[in-house]
Structures are given as C-alpha cells and as structure tokens.
Short mmCIF file of C-alpha atoms and ligand atoms in Angstrom, two decimals:
data_model
loop_
_atom_site.label_atom_id
_atom_site.label_comp_id
_atom_site.label_asym_id
_atom_site.label_seq_id
_atom_site.Cartn_x
_atom_site.Cartn_y
_atom_site.Cartn_z
CA UNK A 1 -0.01 0.01 -0.04
CA UNK A 2 1.34 3.47 -0.86
CA UNK A 3 2.11 5.79 2.00
CA UNK A 4 0.69 8.68 0.01
CA UNK A 5 -2.76 9.47 -1.31
CA UNK A 6 -6.24 10.09 -0.29
CA UNK A 7 -7.87 8.27 2.56
CA UNK A 8 -11.60 7.80 2.07
CA UNK A 9 -13.66 9.15 4.82
CA UNK A 10 -17.41 9.56 5.14
CA UNK A 11 -18.76 13.12 5.48
CA UNK A 12 -20.51 12.04 8.63
CA UNK A 13 -17.23 11.39 10.37
CA UNK A 14 -15.88 14.93 9.71
CA UNK A 15 -17.97 16.50 12.44
CA UNK A 16 -16.20 14.47 15.18
CA UNK A 17 -12.80 14.67 13.56
CA UNK A 18 -9.85 14.49 15.92
CA UNK A 19 -7.27 17.05 15.13
CA UNK A 20 -3.68 17.09 16.63
CA UNK A 21 -1.42 19.96 15.93
CA UNK A 22 2.26 19.19 16.38
CA UNK A 23 3.76 21.54 18.86
CA UNK A 24 7.24 19.94 18.95
CA UNK A 25 10.23 22.21 18.69
CA UNK A 26 10.43 22.34 14.94
CA UNK A 27 6.74 22.80 14.25
CA UNK A 28 6.49 25.34 17.04
CA UNK A 29 9.25 27.35 15.30
CA UNK A 30 6.98 27.29 12.21
CA UNK A 31 4.07 28.91 14.14
CA UNK A 32 2.05 25.88 15.07
CA UNK A 33 0.34 27.81 17.88
CA UNK A 34 -1.35 29.98 15.25
CA UNK A 35 -2.46 26.91 13.33
CA UNK A 36 -3.75 25.34 16.53
CA UNK A 37 -5.73 28.48 17.46
CA UNK A 38 -7.30 28.52 13.96
CA UNK A 39 -8.19 24.85 13.94
CA UNK A 40 -9.50 24.94 17.58
CA UNK A 41 -12.14 27.47 16.45
CA UNK A 42 -13.31 25.19 13.71
CA UNK A 43 -12.96 21.71 15.20
CA UNK A 44 -14.02 21.12 18.75
CA UNK A 45 -11.73 18.08 19.26
CA UNK A 46 -8.43 19.86 18.48
CA UNK A 47 -5.38 19.16 20.70
CA UNK A 48 -1.68 19.79 20.75
CA UNK A 49 0.70 16.95 20.41
CA UNK A 50 4.42 16.26 20.58
CA UNK A 51 6.75 15.59 17.68
CA UNK A 52 5.21 13.43 14.96
CA UNK A 53 8.55 12.44 13.51
CA UNK A 54 8.00 14.42 10.30
CA UNK A 55 9.92 17.52 11.24
CA UNK A 56 11.42 18.10 7.82
CA UNK A 57 7.93 18.42 6.33
CA UNK A 58 6.40 20.42 9.19
CA UNK A 59 4.53 21.94 10.51
CA UNK A 60 2.32 18.94 10.73
CA UNK A 61 -1.29 18.18 11.59
CA UNK A 62 -2.55 14.72 12.41
CA UNK A 63 -6.14 13.79 11.62
CA UNK A 64 -7.99 10.98 13.37
CA UNK A 65 -4.54 9.36 14.09
CA UNK A 66 -4.58 8.20 10.47
CA UNK A 67 -3.51 10.87 8.10
CA UNK A 68 -0.98 13.63 8.33
CA UNK A 69 -1.00 17.00 6.65
CA UNK A 70 2.29 18.79 6.02
CA UNK A 71 2.80 22.58 5.71
CA UNK A 72 1.46 24.16 2.57
CA UNK A 73 1.28 27.95 2.11
CA UNK A 74 -0.90 27.47 -1.01
CA UNK A 75 -3.88 25.77 0.72
CA UNK A 76 -6.07 26.70 3.64
CA UNK A 77 -5.47 24.37 6.59
CA UNK A 78 -9.14 24.22 7.58
CA UNK A 79 -10.18 23.11 4.08
CA UNK A 80 -7.42 20.59 4.05
CA UNK A 81 -8.62 19.07 7.34
CA UNK A 82 -12.18 18.91 5.92
CA UNK A 83 -10.97 17.23 2.79
CA UNK A 84 -9.62 13.68 2.31
CA UNK A 85 -6.07 15.16 1.76
CA UNK A 86 -3.13 13.85 3.56
CA UNK A 87 -0.63 11.02 3.79
CA UNK A 88 -1.06 7.82 5.73
CA UNK A 89 0.49 8.48 9.14
CA UNK A 90 2.87 5.89 10.56
CA UNK A 91 4.02 6.30 14.14
CA UNK A 92 7.64 5.46 14.61
CA UNK A 93 8.58 2.62 16.98
CA UNK A 94 11.35 3.01 19.54
CA UNK A 95 13.59 0.87 17.36
CA UNK A 96 13.07 3.18 14.39
CA UNK A 97 14.03 6.33 16.48
CA UNK A 98 17.67 6.69 15.94
CA UNK A 99 19.94 8.94 17.88
CA UNK A 100 20.14 11.16 14.82
CA UNK A 101 16.31 11.67 14.97
CA UNK A 102 16.27 12.35 18.67
CA UNK A 103 18.70 15.19 18.31
CA UNK A 104 15.99 16.97 16.40
CA UNK A 105 13.35 16.95 19.09
S1 FES B 1 8.40 18.89 15.77
FE1 FES B 1 6.59 18.57 14.49
S2 FES B 1 7.01 16.72 13.47
FE2 FES B 1 8.74 17.07 14.76
#
C-alpha cells in the first residue's frame, strides 16, 4: 500500500474529527500555535501533540490518528482538514527512532 494518497472518509465522520497539531520544537518554530488556534475554532476536538517524526515536512497536523497534513502555504488548513487530503500516518517505533532523529526533538 502506498504511504501517500487520499484516505476515504465519510462526510458524517468529519464533524467529530480528531485534530492534533504538532507543537514539537520544529513545528512550534513554524508557528504551530497559530495553526492550533485557527483549527480549535473550527474543530472542537483539537489538541496539541508532541513531535510526529516528520519535522522536515512540518509543520504537521494529524487527523484521526490516521492521516498527516504537512505545511502548505498554497492551501487553507481548515479546508485541508475537511478534505480527504493527507498522507497515511505511521508512528515510529522506539527501534526506528535513531539517535540522529532524537537530536531533532
Ligand atoms: S516537531 Fe513537529 S514533526 Fe517534529
């Protein structure tokens, strides 16, 4: 299965969507607080989270623990959350977290 592409979601599930805005060091440096404030107004179930292991593509937003949205200045983040856009999210295991990665968080 490809790690990219759209993930089918029903429109009914969008009302209760769980949104997590990465507020790790790298995403915070890219103004994740402003993105969090914007999404919190639109989606009740919006929380902050720690590093998602995708710092190079951040800032990052995790939707329903399944798909991840990376920074894009061309597209509105609220519309992106409402759409089926995003990549399949894979949480790193401890074995996959190398020392090199840990220096980044
Ligand atoms: S700090 Fe956001 S993905 Fe690492």
